[in-house]
Amino acid sequence: VKMDAPHLPEPCAEKRVRIIGSELVESYTVYIIEVNVGDHSWTVKHRYSDFHELHEKLTVEKKIDKHLLPPKKIIGKNSKSLVEKRQKELEVYLQTLLNRFPVSTPKVLSNFLLFHLYEINGIAAALAEELFHKGEQLLAAGEVFLLRPLQLYAVTQQLKLAKPTCANGDAKADLGHILDFTCRLKYLKIPGMKAAVGTSNIEEQRLPFDLSIFKSLLQIEISDCDAGQIKGLPSLKPTLATLSIHLSASSMKEILVPEASEFAQWEPEGVDTDCPVTAIIPTWKMLTTLDMSRNFIRCIDESVKLIPEVEFLDLSYNELSLVENLQHLYNLVHLDLSFNKLTVLEAVHTKLGNIKTLNLSGNQLETLSGLSKLYSLVNLDLSSNRLAQLDEIKNIGTLPCLEKLSLADNPMCIIPDYRTKVLAQFCDRASEVCLNGTTTTEKELDTVEVLKAIQKAKEAKDRMANNDKKTQVVAPPPGHTLIVTGYHRQVTWLQSCCV
């Protein structure tokens, strides 16, 4: 049986160089070098003097043959024939160096070929050396540390190899410096990118990386990655308090419970259920802030059962059309659902019982009927919706704690004196409501009092009209006599035969 050749991890991949061209810059020639390591390739540009400087260092540090580098030419150095000849010679020179050091590339050669930017060993070594010098200082400062997906991929791949953590013999480049740092780091940011990295063909969104090397993270922010490349995220549950994911997820589930795909039925730990389950999933016990804004999420799925301690939830700039499953978040206080596709809000108080701040701006709401029982609500943003009727404000006018309300960029804003007409809906609380970021003025309050007086007069007139209808005397039916009794002048009909 023919066996496929074993796949070599990238750190062991073959290294090749080609000089694919040259260009004249001012008075000197620059050679364009293409470097290939496994499936990854990139380009580097160097003039001859850079090669000469590299060679000088290698002859001292690594005892390279002094005659290996093509000699320097003065006359006709930029002639086409000389450039083409030297291009081939320099290519042979570089490939000879790589063949001479197949396992551990000397640092000076590694930097010359930009291995510290694009090649796994070089990236890991550069990061280790940076943390050797600055790691303690960075941890003491407590600032957010930035790592690119490519760097994390490099470390992940290095840890898979059965080799010493210091392969090139430089103690400063030992992987141990990275692991010591990641064990203690508290604040991490991972910014990916959509385009290829630098001059390479490396697409960071295709590179898986493992977060289980982080043992003390309190806060992590990931952007422009693919959810499938993020490994080990559940290992952060014991410590993580703030999780931010942007431009990376199409569902909440693939971030909060990526292991769910392995089980037919799962439930969070601590939940009593009579239904058969194949897995009990630990909750995010420390997570109080979840920011999944600017993703591609279409529904609030059942994975929210796993974040019972969350107080701040940001799902803005997604594709949500329903408010659902949030009844599982008993501690939720601040919710941002702005710039989604919400058109109706039905009985949201059953899902948002203790909410204080609610941002619904940038949706497609035409009615506020579902908000009438959010009695804890303090701050409500309804700007940039489709609210046209002032009567809709009655649904929130009786909310006892509402202090800040934004209605900017709604159709109702073109109604003359709409501010005072809106404030009048809050009756005695008009002075306590800040509308569109502007405190209510005395003049507006005076106008509100007039509107309230007019409204009360209208209501009194309507009541009198209704009372008149109720007390209107009607002729007794044939054979009956009218009798009025009691304090309330109760009217009854008594048949004539009984009189």
Short mmCIF file of C-alpha atoms in Angstrom, two decimals:
data_model
loop_
_atom_site.label_atom_id
_atom_site.label_comp_id
_atom_site.label_asym_id
_atom_site.label_seq_id
_atom_site.Cartn_x
_atom_site.Cartn_y
_atom_site.Cartn_z
CA VAL A 1 0.00 0.00 0.00
CA LYS A 2 1.42 3.37 -0.96
CA MET A 3 1.68 5.70 2.04
CA ASP A 4 1.48 9.46 1.79
CA ALA A 5 4.58 11.32 2.87
CA PRO A 6 4.27 12.61 6.43
CA HIS A 7 3.32 16.28 6.71
CA LEU A 8 6.24 18.25 8.11
CA PRO A 9 5.40 20.93 10.67
CA GLU A 10 6.28 24.34 9.30
CA PRO A 11 9.29 24.95 11.60
CA CYS A 12 10.98 21.98 9.85
CA ALA A 13 9.93 22.99 6.34
CA GLU A 14 12.51 23.36 3.59
CA LYS A 15 13.93 26.85 3.12
CA ARG A 16 14.64 28.15 -0.40
CA VAL A 17 15.65 31.49 -1.88
CA ARG A 18 15.50 32.94 -5.37
CA ILE A 19 16.53 36.36 -6.61
CA ILE A 20 13.67 37.14 -8.95
CA GLY A 21 14.76 40.56 -10.19
CA SER A 22 16.43 43.85 -9.50
CA GLU A 23 15.71 47.55 -9.70
CA LEU A 24 17.82 50.67 -9.88
CA VAL A 25 17.36 53.02 -6.91
CA GLU A 26 19.23 56.30 -7.35
CA SER A 27 22.79 55.16 -8.19
CA TYR A 28 22.72 51.60 -6.91
CA THR A 29 21.04 48.29 -7.70
CA VAL A 30 18.59 46.63 -5.32
CA TYR A 31 18.06 42.86 -5.62
CA ILE A 32 14.58 41.40 -5.05
CA ILE A 33 14.85 38.16 -3.06
CA GLU A 34 11.98 35.66 -2.84
CA VAL A 35 12.16 33.48 0.29
CA ASN A 36 10.13 30.24 0.57
CA VAL A 37 9.61 28.28 3.76
CA GLY A 38 7.10 25.49 3.27
CA ASP A 39 3.94 27.04 1.83
CA HIS A 40 4.87 30.55 2.98
CA SER A 41 6.78 32.99 0.82
CA TRP A 42 7.76 36.65 0.95
CA THR A 43 10.10 39.11 -0.71
CA VAL A 44 13.07 41.06 0.65
CA LYS A 45 15.05 43.81 -1.02
CA HIS A 46 18.81 44.32 -0.48
CA ARG A 47 21.66 46.11 -2.22
CA TYR A 48 25.10 44.53 -2.60
CA SER A 49 26.50 46.43 0.40
CA ASP A 50 23.91 44.68 2.60
CA PHE A 51 25.20 41.31 1.36
CA HIS A 52 28.75 42.41 2.08
CA GLU A 53 27.86 43.45 5.62
CA LEU A 54 26.08 40.12 6.19
CA HIS A 55 29.10 38.21 4.92
CA GLU A 56 31.52 40.10 7.15
CA LYS A 57 29.50 39.13 10.23
CA LEU A 58 29.15 35.49 9.17
CA THR A 59 32.87 35.09 8.53
CA VAL A 60 33.53 36.27 12.08
CA GLU A 61 30.68 34.51 13.89
CA LYS A 62 30.34 31.28 11.86
CA LYS A 63 33.73 31.01 10.08
CA ILE A 64 32.17 31.20 6.62
CA ASP A 65 34.60 31.05 3.69
CA LYS A 66 35.59 34.61 2.85
CA HIS A 67 35.53 33.86 -0.89
CA LEU A 68 31.94 32.58 -0.86
CA LEU A 69 30.46 36.01 -1.61
CA PRO A 70 30.91 37.28 -5.22
CA PRO A 71 33.51 40.09 -5.29
CA LYS A 72 32.60 43.73 -5.40
CA LYS A 73 32.79 45.48 -8.80
CA ILE A 74 33.40 49.19 -9.24
CA ILE A 75 33.39 49.71 -13.01
CA GLY A 76 30.09 49.02 -14.74
CA LYS A 77 28.51 47.87 -11.51
CA ASN A 78 25.02 48.74 -12.76
CA SER A 79 25.38 47.31 -16.26
CA LYS A 80 22.68 44.85 -17.21
CA SER A 81 25.05 41.96 -17.83
CA LEU A 82 26.86 42.40 -14.51
CA VAL A 83 23.60 42.75 -12.59
CA GLU A 84 22.21 39.54 -14.13
CA LYS A 85 25.45 37.65 -13.45
CA ARG A 86 25.65 38.91 -9.86
CA GLN A 87 21.98 38.12 -9.33
CA LYS A 88 22.64 34.44 -10.04
CA GLU A 89 25.79 34.43 -7.91
CA LEU A 90 24.05 36.04 -4.94
CA GLU A 91 21.21 33.54 -5.20
CA VAL A 92 23.72 30.67 -5.01
CA TYR A 93 25.40 32.41 -2.07
CA LEU A 94 22.17 32.67 -0.06
CA GLN A 95 21.05 29.12 -0.83
CA THR A 96 24.49 27.82 0.19
CA LEU A 97 24.11 29.59 3.55
CA LEU A 98 20.66 28.10 4.15
CA ASN A 99 21.96 24.62 3.29
CA ARG A 100 24.86 25.15 5.67
CA PHE A 101 22.44 25.87 8.55
CA PRO A 102 19.39 23.64 7.85
CA VAL A 103 18.11 23.49 11.45
CA SER A 104 19.10 26.72 13.17
CA THR A 105 19.61 29.79 11.00
CA PRO A 106 22.15 32.28 12.44
CA LYS A 107 20.47 35.38 13.79
CA VAL A 108 22.24 37.74 11.41
CA LEU A 109 21.11 35.69 8.38
CA SER A 110 17.64 35.28 9.89
CA ASN A 111 17.26 39.05 10.19
CA PHE A 112 18.65 39.59 6.68
CA LEU A 113 15.90 37.35 5.24
CA LEU A 114 13.22 38.75 7.61
CA PHE A 115 12.67 35.42 9.34
CA HIS A 116 11.71 37.37 12.48
CA LEU A 117 8.68 38.67 10.57
CA TYR A 118 7.57 35.67 8.52
CA GLU A 119 9.24 32.40 9.56
CA ILE A 120 8.08 30.34 12.55
CA ASN A 121 11.43 29.88 14.30
CA GLY A 122 12.45 33.47 13.69
CA ILE A 123 9.13 34.89 14.91
CA ALA A 124 9.20 32.86 18.13
CA ALA A 125 12.86 33.69 18.77
CA ALA A 126 12.25 37.43 18.25
CA LEU A 127 9.28 37.39 20.61
CA ALA A 128 11.22 35.43 23.23
CA GLU A 129 14.09 37.91 23.09
CA GLU A 130 11.71 40.88 23.38
CA LEU A 131 10.12 39.36 26.48
CA PHE A 132 13.54 38.46 27.90
CA HIS A 133 14.37 42.16 27.91
CA LYS A 134 10.96 43.76 28.58
CA GLY A 135 8.69 41.03 29.98
CA GLU A 136 8.92 41.94 33.65
CA GLN A 137 8.52 45.63 32.91
CA LEU A 138 5.43 45.00 30.77
CA LEU A 139 3.81 42.81 33.41
CA ALA A 140 4.52 45.35 36.15
CA ALA A 141 2.96 48.17 34.07
CA GLY A 142 -0.24 46.13 33.68
CA GLU A 143 -0.85 47.39 30.14
CA VAL A 144 -2.57 45.59 27.27
CA PHE A 145 -0.06 43.46 25.36
CA LEU A 146 -0.49 43.02 21.61
CA LEU A 147 0.18 39.71 19.86
CA ARG A 148 -0.61 39.02 16.23
CA PRO A 149 -2.21 35.72 15.17
CA LEU A 150 1.00 34.93 13.24
CA GLN A 151 3.05 35.24 16.43
CA LEU A 152 0.65 33.02 18.37
CA TYR A 153 0.64 30.53 15.52
CA ALA A 154 4.44 30.43 15.62
CA VAL A 155 4.47 29.74 19.36
CA THR A 156 1.72 27.12 19.01
CA GLN A 157 3.64 25.32 16.28
CA GLN A 158 6.91 25.46 18.21
CA LEU A 159 5.33 23.87 21.26
CA LYS A 160 4.18 20.92 19.15
CA LEU A 161 7.74 19.99 18.27
CA ALA A 162 9.78 17.51 20.28
CA LYS A 163 12.89 19.65 20.40
CA PRO A 164 14.70 21.89 22.89
CA THR A 165 13.02 25.23 23.61
CA CYS A 166 16.26 26.95 22.71
CA ALA A 167 17.24 25.35 19.40
CA ASN A 168 19.58 28.07 18.13
CA GLY A 169 21.70 28.10 21.27
CA ASP A 170 20.77 31.67 22.23
CA ALA A 171 19.41 31.69 25.77
CA LYS A 172 17.57 34.96 25.10
CA ALA A 173 15.51 33.22 22.41
CA ASP A 174 14.32 30.39 24.69
CA LEU A 175 10.58 29.68 24.47
CA GLY A 176 10.54 29.61 28.25
CA HIS A 177 10.56 33.42 28.28
CA ILE A 178 7.32 33.40 26.28
CA LEU A 179 5.63 30.78 28.45
CA ASP A 180 6.61 32.52 31.67
CA PHE A 181 5.17 35.78 30.32
CA THR A 182 1.93 34.28 28.99
CA CYS A 183 1.29 32.50 32.30
CA ARG A 184 1.22 35.84 34.10
CA LEU A 185 -0.19 38.23 31.48
CA LYS A 186 -3.57 39.80 32.38
CA TYR A 187 -4.50 41.96 29.38
CA LEU A 188 -4.18 40.73 25.78
CA LYS A 189 -5.15 42.07 22.36
CA ILE A 190 -5.01 39.97 19.18
CA PRO A 191 -5.56 42.06 16.02
CA GLY A 192 -5.74 40.00 12.85
CA MET A 193 -5.93 41.30 9.31
CA LYS A 194 -7.88 40.51 6.15
CA ALA A 195 -4.97 41.11 3.76
CA ALA A 196 -1.75 39.14 3.45
CA VAL A 197 0.98 39.98 5.95
CA GLY A 198 3.54 42.46 4.61
CA THR A 199 5.19 41.26 1.39
CA SER A 200 4.22 37.63 2.06
CA ASN A 201 1.44 35.30 0.96
CA ILE A 202 0.63 34.52 4.62
CA GLU A 203 -3.08 34.89 5.45
CA GLU A 204 -3.43 35.18 9.21
CA GLN A 205 -7.07 34.04 9.17
CA ARG A 206 -5.87 30.59 8.07
CA LEU A 207 -3.44 30.17 10.97
CA PRO A 208 -4.80 28.37 14.06
CA PHE A 209 -3.46 29.47 17.43
CA ASP A 210 -3.90 28.09 20.95
CA LEU A 211 -4.79 30.36 23.89
CA SER A 212 -4.33 27.70 26.57
CA ILE A 213 -0.82 29.03 27.27
CA PHE A 214 -2.46 31.99 29.03
CA LYS A 215 -3.27 31.21 32.66
CA SER A 216 -4.09 34.59 34.24
CA LEU A 217 -5.96 36.61 31.60
CA LEU A 218 -8.57 39.04 32.90
CA GLN A 219 -9.27 40.68 29.55
CA ILE A 220 -8.87 39.64 25.92
CA GLU A 221 -9.81 41.37 22.67
CA ILE A 222 -9.71 39.53 19.34
CA SER A 223 -10.51 41.11 15.97
CA ASP A 224 -10.39 40.12 12.30
CA CYS A 225 -9.83 36.44 13.00
CA ASP A 226 -11.87 33.40 12.05
CA ALA A 227 -13.66 31.72 14.96
CA GLY A 228 -12.37 28.36 13.75
CA GLN A 229 -8.72 29.37 14.14
CA ILE A 230 -9.15 30.38 17.80
CA LYS A 231 -8.28 27.31 19.90
CA GLY A 232 -8.28 26.93 23.67
CA LEU A 233 -10.63 29.84 24.43
CA PRO A 234 -12.62 27.82 27.04
CA SER A 235 -9.38 27.35 29.00
CA LEU A 236 -9.64 31.04 29.95
CA LYS A 237 -12.88 30.52 31.92
CA PRO A 238 -11.27 30.42 35.40
CA THR A 239 -9.97 34.00 35.17
CA LEU A 240 -11.45 35.94 32.24
CA ALA A 241 -13.68 38.90 33.20
CA THR A 242 -13.90 40.75 29.85
CA LEU A 243 -14.17 39.09 26.44
CA SER A 244 -14.28 41.18 23.24
CA ILE A 245 -14.60 39.57 19.79
CA HIS A 246 -15.00 41.64 16.62
CA LEU A 247 -15.28 40.78 12.91
CA SER A 248 -14.64 37.15 13.75
CA ALA A 249 -17.87 35.26 14.55
CA SER A 250 -21.11 34.29 12.82
CA SER A 251 -22.69 33.01 16.05
CA MET A 252 -22.32 33.42 19.80
CA LYS A 253 -22.14 29.66 20.22
CA GLU A 254 -18.92 29.19 18.27
CA ILE A 255 -17.17 31.54 20.69
CA LEU A 256 -18.83 30.75 24.02
CA VAL A 257 -19.12 26.99 23.58
CA PRO A 258 -16.93 25.86 20.64
CA GLU A 259 -16.94 22.33 22.03
CA ALA A 260 -20.73 22.10 21.50
CA SER A 261 -20.18 20.86 17.97
CA GLU A 262 -18.83 17.62 19.45
CA PHE A 263 -22.02 16.81 21.39
CA ALA A 264 -25.58 16.09 20.36
CA GLN A 265 -27.04 17.69 23.51
CA TRP A 266 -25.37 19.78 26.21
CA GLU A 267 -26.35 21.74 29.29
CA PRO A 268 -24.44 24.20 31.49
CA GLU A 269 -23.16 22.89 34.79
CA GLY A 270 -25.46 23.32 37.78
CA VAL A 271 -28.69 23.04 35.79
CA ASP A 272 -31.19 20.34 36.75
CA THR A 273 -32.71 18.73 33.71
CA ASP A 274 -34.76 15.63 32.99
CA CYS A 275 -33.64 15.58 29.37
CA PRO A 276 -30.79 13.28 28.35
CA VAL A 277 -27.55 15.19 27.73
CA THR A 278 -24.23 14.10 26.29
CA ALA A 279 -22.16 16.82 27.95
CA ILE A 280 -22.12 19.18 30.91
CA ILE A 281 -20.31 22.41 29.94
CA PRO A 282 -18.63 24.58 32.62
CA THR A 283 -19.87 28.17 32.73
CA TRP A 284 -17.83 31.36 32.38
CA LYS A 285 -17.93 32.04 36.11
CA MET A 286 -15.84 35.23 36.09
CA LEU A 287 -17.10 36.81 32.86
CA THR A 288 -18.98 40.07 33.55
CA THR A 289 -18.45 41.89 30.22
CA LEU A 290 -19.05 40.38 26.79
CA ASP A 291 -18.54 42.54 23.71
CA MET A 292 -19.43 40.78 20.47
CA SER A 293 -20.18 43.94 18.51
CA ARG A 294 -19.35 44.17 14.80
CA ASN A 295 -19.75 40.50 13.96
CA PHE A 296 -22.18 38.56 11.76
CA ILE A 297 -24.50 37.20 14.46
CA ARG A 298 -28.14 36.56 13.48
CA CYS A 299 -29.59 35.31 16.75
CA ILE A 300 -29.00 35.34 20.49
CA ASP A 301 -28.68 31.59 20.93
CA GLU A 302 -28.84 29.32 23.98
CA SER A 303 -25.11 29.66 24.61
CA VAL A 304 -25.93 32.67 26.82
CA LYS A 305 -26.80 30.10 29.49
CA LEU A 306 -23.05 29.75 29.95
CA ILE A 307 -22.47 33.42 30.89
CA PRO A 308 -24.78 33.88 33.91
CA GLU A 309 -22.59 36.55 35.54
CA VAL A 310 -22.54 38.94 32.57
CA GLU A 311 -23.58 42.50 33.45
CA PHE A 312 -22.49 44.31 30.26
CA LEU A 313 -23.49 42.81 26.89
CA ASP A 314 -22.72 44.53 23.59
CA LEU A 315 -24.21 42.97 20.45
CA SER A 316 -24.31 46.13 18.36
CA TYR A 317 -23.64 46.09 14.62
CA ASN A 318 -24.84 42.53 14.03
CA GLU A 319 -27.83 41.06 12.19
CA LEU A 320 -30.27 40.41 15.05
CA SER A 321 -34.01 40.55 14.40
CA LEU A 322 -35.27 39.22 17.77
CA VAL A 323 -34.53 39.75 21.45
CA GLU A 324 -34.43 36.23 22.87
CA ASN A 325 -32.80 33.99 25.50
CA LEU A 326 -31.65 36.96 27.58
CA GLN A 327 -33.81 35.81 30.51
CA HIS A 328 -30.87 33.57 31.41
CA LEU A 329 -28.76 36.64 32.20
CA TYR A 330 -30.04 37.47 35.67
CA ASN A 331 -27.29 40.02 36.30
CA LEU A 332 -27.59 41.91 33.01
CA VAL A 333 -27.63 45.68 33.61
CA HIS A 334 -26.32 47.24 30.37
CA LEU A 335 -27.39 45.99 26.93
CA ASP A 336 -26.41 47.40 23.54
CA LEU A 337 -28.45 46.14 20.57
CA SER A 338 -27.87 49.16 18.36
CA PHE A 339 -27.57 48.87 14.59
CA ASN A 340 -29.23 45.51 14.16
CA LYS A 341 -32.46 44.57 12.35
CA LEU A 342 -35.00 44.83 15.17
CA THR A 343 -38.52 45.78 14.07
CA VAL A 344 -40.64 44.84 17.10
CA LEU A 345 -40.09 44.40 20.83
CA GLU A 346 -42.60 42.08 22.47
CA ALA A 347 -42.71 41.85 26.27
CA VAL A 348 -38.99 42.42 26.60
CA HIS A 349 -39.44 42.96 30.35
CA THR A 350 -39.75 39.18 30.69
CA LYS A 351 -36.17 38.90 29.37
CA LEU A 352 -34.64 42.14 30.66
CA GLY A 353 -36.02 42.42 34.15
CA ASN A 354 -33.24 44.47 35.80
CA ILE A 355 -31.91 46.37 32.80
CA LYS A 356 -30.72 49.94 33.45
CA THR A 357 -29.13 50.96 30.14
CA LEU A 358 -30.63 49.90 26.82
CA ASN A 359 -29.33 51.04 23.44
CA LEU A 360 -31.69 50.34 20.55
CA SER A 361 -30.49 53.02 18.15
CA GLY A 362 -30.07 52.29 14.46
CA ASN A 363 -32.82 49.68 14.22
CA GLN A 364 -36.21 49.69 12.45
CA LEU A 365 -38.60 50.21 15.37
CA GLU A 366 -41.98 51.83 14.73
CA THR A 367 -43.58 51.11 18.11
CA LEU A 368 -42.47 51.10 21.75
CA SER A 369 -45.26 48.94 23.14
CA GLY A 370 -42.85 46.27 24.35
CA LEU A 371 -40.94 48.64 26.64
CA SER A 372 -43.75 49.69 28.98
CA LYS A 373 -42.71 47.47 31.91
CA LEU A 374 -38.94 48.03 32.05
CA TYR A 375 -39.29 49.62 35.47
CA SER A 376 -35.54 49.67 36.23
CA LEU A 377 -34.58 51.44 33.00
CA VAL A 378 -32.52 54.61 33.49
CA ASN A 379 -30.95 55.25 30.08
CA LEU A 380 -32.74 54.53 26.78
CA ASP A 381 -31.38 55.28 23.29
CA LEU A 382 -33.94 55.07 20.50
CA SER A 383 -32.23 57.34 17.99
CA SER A 384 -32.21 56.53 14.25
CA ASN A 385 -35.32 54.34 14.22
CA ARG A 386 -38.71 54.74 12.48
CA LEU A 387 -40.73 56.24 15.32
CA ALA A 388 -43.28 58.64 13.81
CA GLN A 389 -46.18 58.89 16.30
CA LEU A 390 -45.85 60.89 19.54
CA ASP A 391 -48.41 58.58 21.16
CA GLU A 392 -45.72 55.87 21.20
CA ILE A 393 -43.97 57.82 23.98
CA LYS A 394 -46.86 56.92 26.32
CA ASN A 395 -45.39 53.41 26.45
CA ILE A 396 -42.30 54.71 28.23
CA GLY A 397 -43.77 57.83 29.87
CA THR A 398 -44.64 55.98 33.07
CA LEU A 399 -41.25 54.31 33.57
CA PRO A 400 -40.32 55.52 37.07
CA CYS A 401 -36.50 55.53 36.75
CA LEU A 402 -35.95 56.78 33.19
CA GLU A 403 -33.58 59.76 33.19
CA LYS A 404 -31.90 59.82 29.79
CA LEU A 405 -33.80 59.39 26.51
CA SER A 406 -32.52 59.80 22.96
CA LEU A 407 -34.96 60.09 20.06
CA ALA A 408 -32.74 61.90 17.54
CA ASP A 409 -33.14 61.10 13.85
CA ASN A 410 -36.64 59.65 14.11
CA PRO A 411 -39.53 60.84 11.90
CA MET A 412 -41.32 62.32 14.94
CA CYS A 413 -38.47 64.84 15.35
CA ILE A 414 -39.91 66.98 12.52
CA ILE A 415 -43.14 67.57 14.48
CA PRO A 416 -43.25 71.22 15.71
CA ASP A 417 -42.27 71.52 19.41
CA TYR A 418 -41.80 67.75 19.58
CA ARG A 419 -39.46 68.06 22.57
CA THR A 420 -42.08 69.58 24.84
CA LYS A 421 -44.75 67.22 23.51
CA VAL A 422 -42.48 64.27 24.33
CA LEU A 423 -41.62 65.61 27.78
CA ALA A 424 -45.31 66.20 28.52
CA GLN A 425 -45.83 62.44 28.29
CA PHE A 426 -43.71 62.07 31.46
CA CYS A 427 -46.18 64.25 33.47
CA ASP A 428 -44.66 65.14 36.85
CA ARG A 429 -41.27 63.63 35.91
CA ALA A 430 -40.66 65.92 32.90
CA SER A 431 -37.96 67.87 34.75
CA GLU A 432 -36.07 64.65 35.54
CA VAL A 433 -35.75 63.50 31.92
CA CYS A 434 -32.76 64.54 29.79
CA LEU A 435 -33.89 64.34 26.15
CA ASN A 436 -31.28 63.91 23.38
CA GLY A 437 -28.47 64.86 25.73
CA THR A 438 -30.01 68.24 26.57
CA THR A 439 -31.34 69.05 30.02
CA THR A 440 -34.93 70.28 30.10
CA THR A 441 -35.09 74.10 30.31
CA GLU A 442 -37.44 76.19 32.47
CA LYS A 443 -39.14 77.47 29.34
CA GLU A 444 -39.79 73.90 28.19
CA LEU A 445 -41.14 73.00 31.63
CA ASP A 446 -43.53 75.97 31.48
CA THR A 447 -44.75 74.80 28.08
CA VAL A 448 -45.07 71.26 29.44
CA GLU A 449 -47.26 72.58 32.30
CA VAL A 450 -49.50 74.33 29.77
CA LEU A 451 -49.75 71.14 27.68
CA LYS A 452 -50.53 69.15 30.82
CA ALA A 453 -53.24 71.66 31.82
CA ILE A 454 -54.75 71.45 28.34
CA GLN A 455 -54.63 67.68 28.51
CA LYS A 456 -56.26 67.60 31.95
CA ALA A 457 -59.01 69.96 30.76
CA LYS A 458 -59.61 67.77 27.75
CA GLU A 459 -59.75 64.65 29.94
CA ALA A 460 -62.19 66.38 32.36
CA LYS A 461 -64.39 67.43 29.47
CA ASP A 462 -64.36 63.89 28.12
CA ARG A 463 -65.31 62.51 31.55
CA MET A 464 -68.23 64.96 31.85
CA ALA A 465 -69.42 64.01 28.42
CA ASN A 466 -69.27 60.33 29.37
CA ASN A 467 -71.15 60.98 32.64
CA ASP A 468 -73.87 62.87 30.81
CA LYS A 469 -74.36 59.89 28.56
CA LYS A 470 -74.61 57.57 31.54
CA THR A 471 -77.19 59.70 33.46
CA GLN A 472 -79.38 60.54 30.50
CA VAL A 473 -83.08 59.87 31.47
CA VAL A 474 -84.75 57.23 29.38
CA ALA A 475 -88.54 56.80 29.21
CA PRO A 476 -89.70 53.73 31.17
CA PRO A 477 -90.71 50.72 29.19
CA PRO A 478 -94.46 50.13 28.84
CA GLY A 479 -95.98 48.83 32.08
CA HIS A 480 -93.05 50.07 34.30
CA THR A 481 -92.67 52.96 36.78
CA LEU A 482 -89.41 54.92 37.39
CA ILE A 483 -88.11 54.80 41.03
CA VAL A 484 -84.93 56.69 42.18
CA THR A 485 -83.37 55.47 45.48
CA GLY A 486 -80.23 55.89 47.64
CA TYR A 487 -77.39 58.39 47.89
CA HIS A 488 -76.18 57.60 44.35
CA ARG A 489 -79.74 58.12 42.98
CA GLN A 490 -79.91 54.57 41.69
CA VAL A 491 -82.44 54.22 38.91
CA THR A 492 -84.58 51.10 38.66
CA TRP A 493 -87.71 50.12 36.79
CA LEU A 494 -90.58 48.56 38.68
CA GLN A 495 -93.34 46.76 36.87
CA SER A 496 -96.71 48.57 37.29
CA CYS A 497 -98.39 45.43 38.51
CA CYS A 498 -96.23 45.52 41.69
CA VAL A 499 -97.02 49.17 42.56
#
